[in-house]
Every structure is written in C-alpha cells, then in structure tokens.
Coordinates of C-alpha atoms and ligand atoms in Angstrom, one line a residue:
X1 CA 0.0 0.0 0.0
X2 CA 1.4 3.4 -0.9
X3 CA 2.4 5.4 2.1
X4 CA 4.5 8.2 0.7
X5 CA 2.5 11.4 0.5
X6 CA 2.9 14.0 -2.2
X7 CA 2.3 16.9 0.1
X8 CA 0.1 19.8 -1.0
X9 CA 0.4 23.0 0.9
X10 CA -1.2 23.2 4.3
X11 CA -1.3 19.5 5.1
X12 CA -2.0 18.3 8.6
X13 CA 1.6 17.5 9.3
X14 CA 2.7 21.1 8.4
X15 CA -0.1 22.4 10.5
X16 CA 1.1 20.3 13.5
X17 CA -1.8 18.0 13.6
X18 CA -1.5 14.4 14.7
X19 CA -3.3 12.9 11.7
X20 CA -4.7 13.7 8.3
X21 CA -7.8 11.7 9.1
X22 CA -9.3 10.1 12.1
X23 CA -11.8 7.3 11.3
X24 CA -14.2 6.3 14.1
X25 CA -15.0 2.6 13.8
X26 CA -13.3 -0.5 12.3
X27 CA -16.3 -2.2 10.9
X28 CA -16.8 -2.8 7.2
X29 CA -16.9 0.9 6.3
X30 CA -14.0 2.0 8.5
X31 CA -11.8 -0.8 7.3
X32 CA -12.4 0.0 3.6
X33 CA -12.0 3.7 4.2
X34 CA -8.6 3.0 5.8
X35 CA -7.4 1.1 2.7
X36 CA -8.5 3.9 0.4
X37 CA -7.0 6.7 2.6
X38 CA -3.7 4.9 2.8
X39 CA -3.7 4.9 -1.0
X40 CA -3.9 8.7 -0.9
X41 CA -0.8 8.7 1.3
X42 CA -2.7 10.1 4.3
X43 CA -1.8 9.5 7.9
X44 CA -4.8 7.8 9.3
X45 CA -5.8 6.6 12.7
X46 CA -8.8 4.5 13.3
X47 CA -10.4 4.3 16.8
X48 CA -12.4 1.2 17.5
X49 CA -14.3 0.5 20.8
X50 CA -14.1 -3.3 20.4
X51 CA -11.0 -5.5 20.7
X52 CA -11.1 -6.5 17.0
X53 CA -12.3 -5.5 13.6
X54 CA -15.7 -6.3 12.2
X55 CA -18.2 -3.8 13.7
X56 CA -21.7 -5.3 13.4
X57 CA -20.2 -8.7 12.9
X58 CA -17.9 -8.2 15.8
X59 CA -20.6 -7.2 18.3
X60 CA -23.6 -9.3 17.1
X61 CA -22.5 -12.8 18.2
X62 CA -25.9 -13.9 19.3
X63 CA -26.9 -17.5 18.4
X64 CA -28.2 -17.7 14.9
X65 CA -26.8 -14.4 13.6
X66 CA -26.3 -14.6 9.9
X67 CA -26.7 -12.7 6.5
X68 CA -30.0 -12.2 4.9
X69 CA -28.1 -11.0 1.8
X70 CA -26.5 -13.7 -0.4
X71 CA -23.0 -14.0 0.9
X72 CA -21.4 -13.4 -2.5
X73 CA -23.3 -10.2 -2.9
X74 CA -22.3 -9.0 0.5
X75 CA -18.5 -9.2 0.6
X76 CA -16.2 -6.4 -0.5
X77 CA -16.0 -6.1 -4.3
X78 CA -13.0 -3.7 -4.7
X79 CA -10.2 -6.3 -5.1
X80 CA -10.6 -9.2 -7.6
X81 CA -7.8 -11.0 -5.7
X82 CA -9.7 -10.9 -2.5
X83 CA -12.8 -12.2 -4.3
X84 CA -10.9 -15.2 -5.5
X85 CA -9.1 -16.1 -2.3
X86 CA -12.2 -16.1 -0.1
X87 CA -14.8 -18.9 -0.4
X88 CA -18.1 -18.5 1.4
X89 CA -19.4 -21.8 2.7
X90 CA -23.1 -21.0 2.7
X91 CA -25.5 -19.0 0.6
X92 CA -26.3 -16.9 3.7
X93 CA -23.2 -17.0 5.9
X94 CA -23.3 -17.2 9.7
X95 CA -21.8 -14.5 11.8
X96 CA -18.6 -16.4 12.9
X97 CA -17.7 -16.9 9.2
X98 CA -18.3 -13.2 8.4
X99 CA -16.1 -12.2 11.3
X100 CA -13.4 -14.6 10.0
X101 CA -13.7 -13.0 6.6
X102 CA -13.3 -9.5 8.0
X103 CA -10.2 -10.6 10.0
X104 CA -8.9 -12.1 6.8
X105 CA -9.3 -8.7 5.1
X106 CA -7.6 -7.0 8.0
X107 CA -4.7 -9.4 7.7
X108 CA -4.4 -9.2 3.9
X109 CA -4.2 -5.4 3.9
X110 CA -2.3 -5.2 7.2
X111 CA -5.0 -2.9 8.6
X112 CA -4.4 -3.4 12.4
X113 CA -1.3 -1.3 12.6
X114 CA -3.4 1.9 12.0
X115 CA -6.3 0.8 14.3
X116 CA -6.3 1.5 18.0
X117 CA -8.6 -1.0 19.7
X118 CA -10.5 -0.6 23.0
X119 CA -10.6 3.1 22.1
X120 CA -14.1 4.5 22.5
X121 CA -14.5 8.1 21.3
X122 CA -16.1 10.3 23.9
X123 CA -16.1 13.6 22.0
X124 CA -15.1 15.2 18.8
X125 CA -14.9 19.0 18.5
X126 CA -14.2 21.1 15.4
X127 CA -11.7 23.9 15.8
X128 CA -12.2 26.6 13.2
X129 CA -8.9 28.3 13.9
X130 CA -6.9 25.3 12.8
X131 CA -9.5 23.7 10.5
X132 CA -9.2 20.5 12.4
X133 CA -11.0 18.1 14.7
X134 CA -10.0 17.3 18.3
X135 CA -11.0 13.8 19.2
X136 CA -11.0 12.8 22.9
X137 CA -11.2 9.1 23.8
X138 CA -12.8 7.8 27.0
X139 CA -9.3 7.3 28.5
X140 CA -8.8 11.0 28.2
X141 CA -6.2 11.0 25.4
X142 CA -6.6 13.7 22.8
X143 CA -5.9 13.5 19.1
X144 CA -6.0 16.1 16.4
X145 CA -6.8 15.6 12.7
X146 CA -7.7 17.5 9.6
X147 CA -10.7 15.3 8.8
X148 CA -13.1 13.3 10.9
X149 CA -14.7 10.3 9.2
X150 CA -17.5 8.6 11.1
X151 CA -17.8 4.9 10.3
X152 CA -20.0 4.1 13.3
X153 CA -22.8 2.1 11.8
X154 CA -26.5 2.3 11.3
X155 CA -27.5 -0.2 13.9
X156 CA -24.7 -0.1 16.5
X157 CA -26.2 1.6 19.6
X158 CA -28.1 -1.2 21.4
X159 CA -31.1 -0.3 23.5
X160 CA -32.5 -2.1 26.5
X161 CA -36.2 -1.8 27.3
X162 CA -37.3 0.8 29.7
X163 CA -38.5 -1.7 32.3
X164 CA -37.8 -1.5 36.0
X165 CA -35.6 -4.0 37.7
X166 CA -33.3 -5.0 34.8
X167 CA -30.3 -4.7 37.0
X168 CA -31.9 -6.8 39.7
X169 CA -32.0 -10.1 37.7
X170 CA -29.8 -12.7 39.3
X171 CA -29.5 -15.0 36.4
X172 CA -27.6 -14.3 33.1
X173 CA -28.9 -11.6 30.8
X174 CA -27.6 -10.3 27.5
X175 CA -28.5 -7.8 24.8
X176 CA -28.0 -9.7 21.5
X177 CA -25.5 -7.0 20.3
X178 CA -23.4 -7.4 23.4
X179 CA -23.1 -11.2 23.4
X180 CA -20.2 -12.8 25.3
X181 CA -17.4 -14.1 23.1
X182 CA -17.3 -17.4 24.9
X183 CA -21.0 -18.1 24.0
X184 CA -23.9 -19.2 26.2
X185 CA -25.0 -22.7 26.9
X186 CA -28.8 -23.1 26.9
X187 CA -29.0 -26.8 27.6
X188 CA -31.8 -27.5 30.0
X189 CA -32.1 -23.8 30.9
X190 CA -35.3 -21.7 31.3
X191 CA -34.7 -18.9 28.7
X192 CA -36.7 -15.7 27.9
X193 CA -36.4 -13.8 24.7
X194 CA -37.8 -10.2 24.6
X195 CA -38.3 -8.9 21.0
X196 CA -39.3 -10.4 17.7
X197 CA -37.5 -8.3 15.1
X198 CA -35.0 -9.7 12.6
X199 CA -32.6 -10.4 15.5
X200 CA -35.2 -12.0 17.8
X201 CA -36.4 -14.3 15.1
X202 CA -32.8 -15.6 14.3
X203 CA -32.2 -16.0 18.1
X204 CA -35.4 -17.7 18.9
X205 CA -35.1 -20.4 16.2
X206 CA -31.6 -21.2 17.4
X207 CA -32.1 -21.1 21.1
X208 CA -35.3 -23.3 20.8
X209 CA -33.0 -26.2 19.7
X210 CA -31.3 -26.6 23.1
X211 CA -33.2 -24.7 25.7
X212 CA -35.0 -26.6 28.4
X213 CA -37.8 -24.1 28.1
X214 CA -38.2 -21.0 26.0
X215 CA -40.6 -18.1 26.6
X216 CA -40.9 -15.5 23.8
X217 CA -42.2 -12.1 24.8
X218 CA -43.7 -10.6 21.6
X219 CA -45.1 -7.1 21.6
X220 CA -45.6 -6.7 17.8
X221 CA -45.5 -9.7 15.5
X222 CA -43.5 -9.2 12.3
X223 CA -44.1 -10.8 8.9
X224 CA -41.4 -13.3 8.2
X225 CA -40.5 -15.4 5.2
X226 CA -38.2 -18.5 4.7
X227 CA -34.5 -17.8 4.1
X228 CA -33.8 -21.2 2.4
X229 CA -30.2 -21.2 3.3
X230 CA -27.9 -24.1 2.3
X231 CA -24.2 -24.9 1.8
X232 CA -22.5 -23.7 -1.4
X233 CA -21.5 -26.7 -3.5
X234 CA -18.1 -26.9 -5.2
X235 CA -19.7 -26.3 -8.6
X236 CA -21.6 -23.3 -7.3
X237 CA -18.4 -22.0 -5.8
X238 CA -16.7 -22.1 -9.2
X239 CA -19.6 -20.4 -10.8
X240 CA -19.8 -17.7 -8.2
X241 CA -16.0 -16.9 -8.5
X242 CA -16.3 -16.8 -12.3
X243 CA -19.3 -14.4 -12.2
X244 CA -18.3 -11.8 -9.7
X245 CA -18.3 -9.0 -12.2
X246 CA -21.9 -9.9 -13.2
X247 CA -23.0 -10.3 -9.6
X248 CA -21.8 -6.8 -8.6
X249 CA -23.0 -5.3 -11.9
X250 CA -26.5 -6.6 -11.0
X251 CA -26.2 -5.2 -7.5
X252 CA -25.4 -1.8 -9.0
X253 CA -28.6 -1.9 -11.1
X254 CA -31.2 -2.9 -8.5
X255 CA -33.2 -0.6 -6.3
X256 CA -31.4 -1.5 -3.0
X257 CA -28.3 -3.3 -4.3
X258 CA -29.6 -6.8 -3.6
X259 CA -29.6 -9.5 -6.3
X260 CA -33.4 -9.3 -6.3
X261 CA -35.4 -6.6 -8.0
X262 CA -39.1 -5.7 -8.2
X263 CA -41.2 -7.6 -10.7
X264 CA -42.3 -5.1 -13.4
X265 CA -46.0 -6.3 -13.1
X266 CA -48.6 -4.8 -10.8
X267 CA -50.4 -7.2 -8.4
X268 CA -53.7 -7.0 -10.3
X269 CA -52.3 -7.2 -13.8
X270 CA -52.2 -11.0 -13.5
X271 CA -54.9 -13.5 -12.8
X272 CA -55.6 -14.7 -9.2
X273 CA -54.0 -18.1 -10.1
X274 CA -50.9 -16.4 -11.6
X275 CA -50.6 -14.2 -8.5
X276 CA -50.8 -17.2 -6.2
X277 CA -48.3 -19.2 -8.2
X278 CA -45.9 -16.2 -8.1
X279 CA -46.2 -15.8 -4.4
X280 CA -45.6 -19.5 -3.9
X281 CA -42.5 -19.3 -6.1
X282 CA -41.2 -16.4 -4.1
X283 CA -42.0 -18.1 -0.8
X284 CA -40.0 -21.2 -2.0
X285 CA -37.0 -19.1 -3.2
X286 CA -34.0 -18.1 -1.1
X287 CA -33.4 -14.6 0.3
X288 CA -35.2 -11.3 0.0
X289 CA -37.0 -12.0 -3.3
X290 CA -40.4 -12.1 -1.7
X291 CA -39.7 -8.6 -0.2
X292 CA -37.8 -6.7 -2.9
X293 CA -38.5 -8.9 -5.9
X294 CA -42.3 -9.0 -5.5
X295 CA -44.9 -7.1 -7.6
X296 CA -43.9 -3.5 -8.1
X297 CA -46.9 -2.1 -6.3
X298 CA -46.6 -4.2 -3.1
X299 CA -45.4 -1.3 -0.9
X300 CA -47.5 1.5 -2.5
X301 CA -51.0 0.0 -3.2
X302 CA -53.0 -1.0 -0.1
X303 CA -55.0 -3.6 -1.9
X304 CA -51.9 -5.1 -3.5
X305 CA -50.3 -5.2 0.0
X306 CA -53.4 -6.9 1.4
X307 CA -53.0 -9.7 -1.2
X308 CA -49.5 -10.7 -0.1
X309 CA -50.3 -10.1 3.5
X310 CA -53.3 -12.6 3.3
X311 CA -51.0 -15.1 1.5
X312 CA -48.3 -14.8 4.3
X313 CA -51.0 -15.2 7.0
X314 CA -52.3 -18.4 5.3
X315 CA -48.7 -19.7 5.5
X316 CA -48.4 -19.0 9.2
X317 CA -51.8 -20.7 9.8
X318 CA -50.5 -23.8 7.8
X319 CA -47.2 -23.9 9.7
X320 CA -48.4 -23.3 13.3
X321 CA -50.5 -26.1 14.8
X322 CA -52.3 -24.2 17.6
X323 CA -54.7 -21.8 15.8
X324 CA -54.6 -19.4 18.8
X325 CA -50.8 -19.2 18.6
X326 CA -51.0 -18.8 14.8
X327 CA -53.3 -15.7 15.2
X328 CA -50.9 -14.2 17.8
X329 CA -48.1 -14.5 15.2
X330 CA -50.0 -12.7 12.4
X331 CA -49.4 -9.0 12.3
X332 CA -52.5 -6.9 12.4
X333 CA -51.1 -3.4 12.6
X334 CA -49.0 -3.4 9.4
X335 CA -48.9 -5.0 6.0
X336 CA -46.4 -7.5 4.7
X337 CA -42.9 -5.9 4.0
X338 CA -43.8 -2.5 5.4
X339 CA -41.3 -3.2 8.2
X340 CA -37.9 -4.9 7.8
X341 CA -38.8 -8.5 6.8
X342 CA -37.0 -11.0 9.1
X343 CA -36.0 -14.1 7.1
X344 CA -36.3 -17.4 9.0
X345 CA -35.5 -21.1 9.1
X346 CA -38.3 -23.1 10.7
X347 CA -39.2 -20.1 12.9
X348 CA -42.9 -20.7 13.0
X349 CA -42.4 -24.4 13.7
X350 CA -40.6 -23.5 16.9
X351 CA -44.1 -22.6 18.3
X352 CA -45.2 -26.2 17.8
X353 CA -42.5 -27.4 20.3
X354 CA -43.9 -28.4 23.7
X355 CA -41.1 -26.5 25.4
X356 CA -41.9 -23.1 23.8
X357 CA -44.4 -20.5 25.0
X358 CA -45.4 -17.3 23.2
X359 CA -46.5 -14.5 25.5
X360 CA -48.4 -11.5 24.1
X361 CA -46.7 -8.5 25.6
X362 CA -49.2 -6.0 24.2
X363 CA -52.2 -7.7 25.9
X364 CA -50.1 -8.5 29.1
X365 CA -47.2 -6.0 29.2
X366 CA -44.0 -6.7 31.0
X367 CA -44.2 -4.8 34.3
X368 CA -40.9 -5.6 35.9
X369 CA -37.8 -7.7 35.7
X370 CA -37.5 -9.4 39.0
X371 CA -34.4 -11.1 40.7
X372 CA -35.8 -14.4 39.4
X373 CA -37.5 -13.6 36.1
X374 CA -40.2 -11.4 34.5
X375 CA -43.5 -10.2 35.9
X376 CA -46.2 -9.3 33.4
X377 CA -49.6 -7.8 34.1
X378 CA -50.9 -11.3 34.2
X379 CA -48.3 -13.7 35.5
X380 CA -44.8 -14.2 37.0
X381 CA -42.2 -16.2 35.1
X382 CA -38.9 -17.7 36.4
X383 CA -35.8 -17.8 34.2
X384 CA -32.1 -18.7 34.2
X385 CA -31.4 -16.5 31.2
X386 CA -33.0 -13.4 29.7
X387 CA -32.1 -12.3 26.2
X388 CA -32.9 -8.8 25.1
X389 CA -33.4 -8.8 21.3
X390 CA -34.7 -5.2 21.7
X391 CA -32.9 -3.5 18.9
X392 CA -31.0 -0.3 18.5
X393 CA -31.2 3.5 18.7
X394 CA -30.9 3.3 14.9
X395 CA -29.4 5.7 12.4
X396 CA -28.6 8.6 14.7
X397 CA -28.0 6.8 18.0
X398 CA -24.3 6.2 17.5
X399 CA -23.9 9.9 16.7
X400 CA -25.9 11.0 19.7
X401 CA -23.7 8.9 22.0
X402 CA -20.6 11.0 21.1
X403 CA -20.3 14.6 22.1
X404 CA -19.9 15.8 18.5
X405 CA -19.6 19.5 18.1
X406 CA -19.2 21.5 14.9
X407 CA -18.3 25.1 14.2
X408 CA -19.6 27.5 17.0
X409 CA -19.8 24.6 19.4
X410 CA -23.1 23.4 17.9
X411 CA -23.9 19.8 19.2
X412 CA -24.9 17.4 16.4
X413 CA -27.7 15.9 18.6
X414 CA -29.2 19.4 18.9
X415 CA -28.8 20.2 15.2
X416 CA -30.7 17.0 14.5
X417 CA -33.3 17.4 17.3
X418 CA -36.1 17.9 14.7
X419 CA -34.8 15.0 12.5
X420 CA -31.6 14.4 10.7
X421 CA -30.6 16.9 8.0
X422 CA -27.6 16.0 5.8
X423 CA -26.1 16.4 2.4
X424 CA -26.4 13.0 0.7
X425 CA -26.1 11.4 4.1
X426 CA -22.4 12.2 4.1
X427 CA -22.1 15.8 5.3
X428 CA -23.8 18.1 7.9
X429 CA -24.3 21.8 7.7
X430 CA -22.1 23.5 10.3
X431 CA -19.7 20.4 10.6
X432 CA -16.8 21.2 8.3
X433 CA -14.3 18.4 7.5
X434 CA -16.7 15.8 8.9
X435 CA -17.6 13.0 6.5
X436 CA -20.1 10.3 7.4
X437 CA -20.1 6.7 6.0
X438 CA -23.6 5.3 6.3
X439 CA -24.8 8.6 7.9
X440 CA -28.6 9.1 8.1
X441 CA -30.3 9.7 4.7
X442 CA -27.8 7.8 2.8
X443 CA -28.9 4.8 0.6
X444 CA -28.9 1.6 2.6
X445 CA -30.2 -1.8 1.3
X446 CA -27.4 -4.3 0.8
X447 CA -25.1 -2.3 3.0
X448 CA -21.6 -3.2 1.8
X449 CA -22.6 -1.9 -1.6
X450 CA -23.5 1.4 -0.1
X451 CA -20.4 1.4 2.0
X452 CA -18.1 1.0 -1.0
X453 CA -19.9 3.8 -2.9
X454 CA -19.7 6.2 0.1
X455 CA -16.1 5.4 0.8
X456 CA -15.1 5.9 -2.8
X457 CA -17.0 9.2 -3.0
X458 CA -15.3 10.5 0.2
X459 CA -11.9 9.3 -1.1
X460 CA -12.4 11.1 -4.4
X461 CA -13.3 14.3 -2.5
X462 CA -10.2 14.1 -0.4
X463 CA -8.1 13.4 -3.4
X464 CA -9.6 16.5 -5.1
X465 CA -8.8 18.6 -2.0
X466 CA -5.3 17.1 -1.8
X467 CA -4.6 18.0 -5.4
X468 CA -5.7 21.6 -5.0
X469 CA -4.2 22.1 -1.6
X470 CA -7.6 22.7 0.1
X471 CA -8.0 22.2 3.8
X472 CA -11.7 22.9 4.6
X473 CA -14.9 21.5 3.2
X474 CA -18.4 22.3 4.2
X475 CA -21.8 21.6 2.8
X476 CA -23.7 24.6 1.6
X477 CA -27.0 25.2 3.5
X478 CA -29.0 25.2 0.2
X479 CA -27.5 21.9 -0.7
X480 CA -28.5 20.4 2.6
X481 CA -32.0 21.8 2.2
X482 CA -32.3 20.4 -1.3
X483 CA -31.2 16.9 -0.3
X484 CA -33.4 16.8 2.8
X485 CA -36.4 17.9 0.8
X486 CA -35.6 15.2 -1.8
X487 CA -35.4 12.6 1.0
X488 CA -38.8 13.7 2.3
X489 CA -40.3 13.5 -1.2
X490 CA -39.0 10.0 -1.7
X491 CA -41.1 8.8 1.3
X492 CA -44.4 10.1 -0.1
X493 CA -46.9 7.4 -0.9
X494 CA -44.9 4.5 0.7
X495 CA -46.9 2.3 3.1
X496 CA -43.6 1.8 4.9
X497 CA -43.9 5.3 6.4
X498 CA -47.3 4.5 7.9
X499 CA -45.9 2.1 10.5
X500 CA -43.6 2.5 13.5
X501 CA -40.2 0.9 13.2
X502 CA -36.5 1.8 13.4
X503 CA -36.8 2.7 9.7
X504 CA -39.3 5.4 10.6
X505 CA -37.2 6.7 13.5
X506 CA -39.3 5.1 16.3
X507 CA -37.8 3.4 19.3
X508 CA -40.0 3.6 22.4
X509 CA -37.0 2.9 24.6
X510 CA -35.3 6.2 23.5
X511 CA -36.3 9.7 24.6
X512 CA -37.3 11.8 21.7
X513 CA -38.0 8.9 19.3
X514 CA -41.7 8.3 20.0
X515 CA -43.1 9.7 16.8
X516 CA -42.5 8.8 13.1
X517 CA -40.0 10.7 11.0
X518 CA -38.5 10.2 7.6
X519 CA -35.4 8.6 9.2
X520 CA -34.3 6.7 6.1
X521 CA -33.7 7.6 2.4
X522 CA -36.3 5.6 0.5
X523 CA -35.2 6.4 -3.0
X524 CA -33.3 3.9 -5.2
X525 CA -29.5 3.3 -4.9
X526 CA -29.0 4.1 -8.6
X527 CA -30.8 7.5 -8.1
X528 CA -28.7 8.2 -5.0
X529 CA -25.5 7.4 -6.8
X530 CA -26.6 9.6 -9.7
X531 CA -27.1 12.6 -7.4
X532 CA -23.7 12.1 -5.7
X533 CA -21.9 11.5 -9.0
X534 CA -23.3 14.7 -10.3
X535 CA -22.0 16.7 -7.4
X536 CA -18.5 15.2 -7.9
X537 CA -18.7 15.5 -11.7
X538 CA -19.8 19.1 -11.4
X539 CA -16.7 20.1 -9.4
X540 CA -18.4 20.1 -5.9
X541 CA -20.4 23.3 -6.4
X542 CA -22.7 22.3 -3.6
X543 CA -19.7 22.4 -1.2
X544 CA -17.7 25.4 0.1
X545 CA -14.1 24.3 -0.5
X546 CA -11.2 26.5 0.6
Ligands
NA7_1 P1 -35.9 -4.3 16.0 O1 -36.3 -4.7 14.6 O2 -35.9 -2.9 16.3 O3 -36.7 -5.2 17.0 C1 -36.7 -4.9 18.3 C2 -37.8 -5.8 19.0 O4 -37.8 -5.6 20.4 C3 -39.2 -5.5 18.5 O5 -39.9 -6.7 18.4 C4 -39.7 -4.7 19.6 O6 -41.1 -4.7 19.7 C5 -39.1 -5.4 20.8 N1 -39.1 -4.5 22.0 C6 -38.4 -3.4 22.2 N2 -38.7 -2.9 23.5 C7 -39.6 -3.8 24.0 C8 -40.2 -3.8 25.3 N3 -40.0 -2.8 26.2 N4 -41.1 -4.8 25.5 C9 -41.3 -5.8 24.6 N5 -40.7 -5.8 23.4 C10 -39.8 -4.8 23.1 O7 -34.4 -4.7 16.2 P2 -33.6 -6.0 15.7 O8 -32.3 -6.1 16.4 O9 -34.4 -7.2 15.6 O10 -33.3 -5.6 14.2 C11 -32.6 -4.4 13.8 C12 -32.1 -4.5 12.5 O11 -30.8 -5.2 12.6 C13 -32.8 -5.4 11.5 O12 -33.8 -4.7 10.9 C14 -31.7 -5.8 10.6 O13 -31.6 -4.9 9.5 C15 -30.5 -5.9 11.4 P3 -42.0 -3.5 18.9 O14 -41.9 -3.9 17.5 O15 -41.3 -2.2 19.2 O16 -43.4 -3.6 19.5

C-alpha cells in the first residue's frame, strides 16, 4: 500500500496536527476507508471500541446471527484477488464466518497497525482556527486531525427496554448485540427472549434447539419469510467466483443493491392463479426475493399489499398447529414488508414445540424484571437466562452517544433534534471536514454496496482537496436543504412510512424517538449514486471548499 505522500500546501503535518484523518469505527466501512486513505498517502488513525475489527459482525455474536443477503453479494467487491481467495461456505453465511472474513481482510491489507482497539471516542470537536478536529477518547487522550470520518454504523447503539428491575435479575442476561465471546449454553435452561424483530427471530429459532424451556415475549409480530439457506457446492463456488463482475453489476442496477429486483408487473395485472403461483414461487426461493422482488406495487398500493399479507397469513396458519398461537403471530397493525422483513428457518415451527411458550406483551405488558425472572400484568415467570433482542437506537443513535460539536460549538444531537438533515447522508451543515459513512439519509439496502460507494465518494473528494491544496470542506445550506427535501419527497406514498419501526425513526425505549420521521432515504440506490456523481462530476459546487 502506498504510504508516501505528495504533500500539497497546508497538510495536517505542516499544521502540527497528529493525523490527516481520524476514522471512528473499524467495521466494514472504517476498514475499507482506511485502505483507500492509505492509497492517498494520508496519515490515518482508526479508533475502535471493540478488541477486534468487524463492527456489526464483531458485536452481534448472538446465536443464529447470519446474513439475509446472499454471501457473495455482501463481501467487498473492490479487489478481484480478495474475491478469488475467499470462499463463502453457505449462501447466507453465519456471523462467525463473516467475522473470520473481515479478519482475513484486516490481515491481507495489514490494517491493524493503524487501528487503536478498545478506544471509544467520547467527544469530537471542530476547531475553526486550525481547521481541524480534536478527538477525545474515553481514556482522556486527545488526538487532532484535519478530517473526521465517522464509520459508526446504522444499527450499532443497542437499546434495552425501559422496564424497571433490569439490574436486579440474578441469572444471566444479555442484549443480542453485546453477546459474550465465549458463547452461552442453553442446555436445560429456562430462557426468555424479549423482542421479535430480525434479531429476535434468528435468536429464537436457534435457542429453541437446546433450551430446556423458551418463553418468547412478543409485543408486535413481524411478517417473516423463509431464508432457504444451504451450503454452497463446489460447482456453485466455481460459478460464483467466475461471475463476480456480473454479480456486482447486478447489485449496482437494482433498487437497493440486492440481487433481487421488483417484478415489473402490478399485483392485479395478472390472474388470481398467476398471482398465487408467483407468491408460492417467491416463498420457496432463497433470500429477500419475496420482499424486494415482489410485484412492483406491493409497498405502494393498499389492496396489493393486502393480497400478499393474506398469503403470508395463510402460510403462518398452515405452519403453526395451535390456531390461537398462529393468530398471535400474524401482524394486524401493518402490512407485509412495510417493516424490515425477518428471514427465518423453521421459525414458525418453533411454536409447535412443547417447550416453547409465546406471550403477548401487548395484551399483558412486562411490568418488571425481578431477581428471578419477569413479571407481566398477568403472571410471574422464572428464568435462568433473559435475552434482550430489543434493537437499536438506529441511524442517529451512534452519533448521539458521542459529544460531537461542529463550528460554533453546535452539538450534532441538537442540530438533529427535529430530525436528521444531511447532504447526501455524508455531510452536515455546520460540521466542516466531517464526513459520514452510512450517515442518516444515505442509501442503505445491501449495506456493503452502499459502504463501498460512500467510501469511494469521500476518497475522491479528499483526493480533489489534496490535489488543490484545500483544507476545509463544508456543505452549503441550500444543498442540505435540497437533499433533505428530496429525502422527504421519496417517502411520499410509501406504506412503509405509515408504521412504527426503526426505519421510521421510532424506538419507544429512546427519549425523543416516539413519533415517526422520515429517518431513512427511501429512493433507489442508482438514483442516490446519480445525485452524488453529479456533485463530484460538477466540481463540488454544492460544497464550500477552501
Ligand atoms: P428491531 O427490529 O428494532 O426489533 C426490536 C424488537 O424488540 C421488537 O420486536 C420490539 O417490539 C421489541 N421490544 C423493544 N422494546 C420492548 C419492550 N419494552 N417490551 C417488549 N418488546 C420490546 O431490532 P432487531 O435487532 O431485531 O433488528 C434491527 C435490524 O438489525 C434489523 O432490521 C436488521 O436490519 C439488522 P415492537 O416492534 O417495538 O413492539
């Protein structure tokens, strides 16, 4: 990797700064950003709270954690050699394999020498006089840098429920995103799982295999569909490795960078029989096809959405033996796919096991965690282990947990109090020289594809500044306004924005996140990239560069 720097005037070293760039986070985005910044010859420091690389895949070690994206569409695409020397073992890889993959990447590009582990950033303050950022770690050490690049993830700030008594529990209890490295043995144990989002579903179907007794506390059922995972055969492995250019080309073309893309037909443009056959085909196919490869009007037309919801409800009734339990598992407050669709493997069949109990936490809310278990409005339960699959303070939570202050001491949390406002999800008005990877209002979907695009865009901007000897970049207020208005307009007419979820900015366990906002960019990834490409291609007129 090139390390010599062709120094333009006014670089960080000449200005007496410790680094050219500080990156917060050594997950998939921070790791790739480090590789690219080294190629620019910049002096980079990455601060990572964990003891190893991997971000999401480092923290989320809960049982059953795995991809819902096809493995070969998820890995980094930037290096053909890396693509050839890594072999995914399953179509949807489990977390330990993904963590091994990311450690392989860290080894291959010798990343760890620029990463400081067990280094949680407490604050980052912009200094206008020196056009730099001062970053303070929780250990009190201070570090200065020209640029601050946040690579802190979308779903990385875990939240526990706001229930009294959590600390009083005398058994073992874990949030899924803070799982112990040594694992947890459920054999013969009485286990509780609170939460039935994508994480809860993966956890429940795995824990049910060994637990003595499992009680699931479900407040809102989610629509789920089969993952259909299986090992990759040798022949498939050869085909995958031979077709990587096509795989990634396809990801670039689709709405949210998955291999699947919406069917061009409307739900009612086909006969009832054709519709049913198509739903059956999707239900029997691997991955997110049933969500993002369904009829084009599934998430915009109420009647179309009802058709697929009725189909999915029939499937639940077929798979769950006890009709009362089946009805409990069928969502009634939102349509199919309007929240993040958990993919499952024999999830519904878990509720046919004699050692599994489903508790309706809406009808009988959890009142208190007690030293021995959980008390609801109706009963008292005893447990050895409580698992909190209760989600994250999504999108903005990781930013809020750092004391981030821009020019004039403005705190980011305050600037975003009425909802996030960004320029293309990468920059914030009043926060010069701060660049966000996976910031709010960026394109998400199959996340590594968005990461690679964001990193490359940021890298090109810094290369441009380097070439011209520029030391300060800020988003123009009118550019932030235009992007934010665009994000709002993309949400219009989507059924997704009529339901509470992390995607609409709601987390009842977080102060200030009780009402729906347009928390997520809902346009297509190609449209997002076109907007960003135009900014770069037009010479960054939307930015103040000096
Ligand atoms: P989610 O999707 O936010 O799910 C959190 C779950 O926890 C959800 O079922 C919540 O019910 C439940 N929850 C939260 N607080 C409580 C309380 N107090 N009582 C009962 N139940 C509660 O998080 P995940 O980790 O599953 O998934 C996040 C994303 O990570 C996922 O979309 C993937 O993209 C990866 P609620 O629905 O709020 O009633």
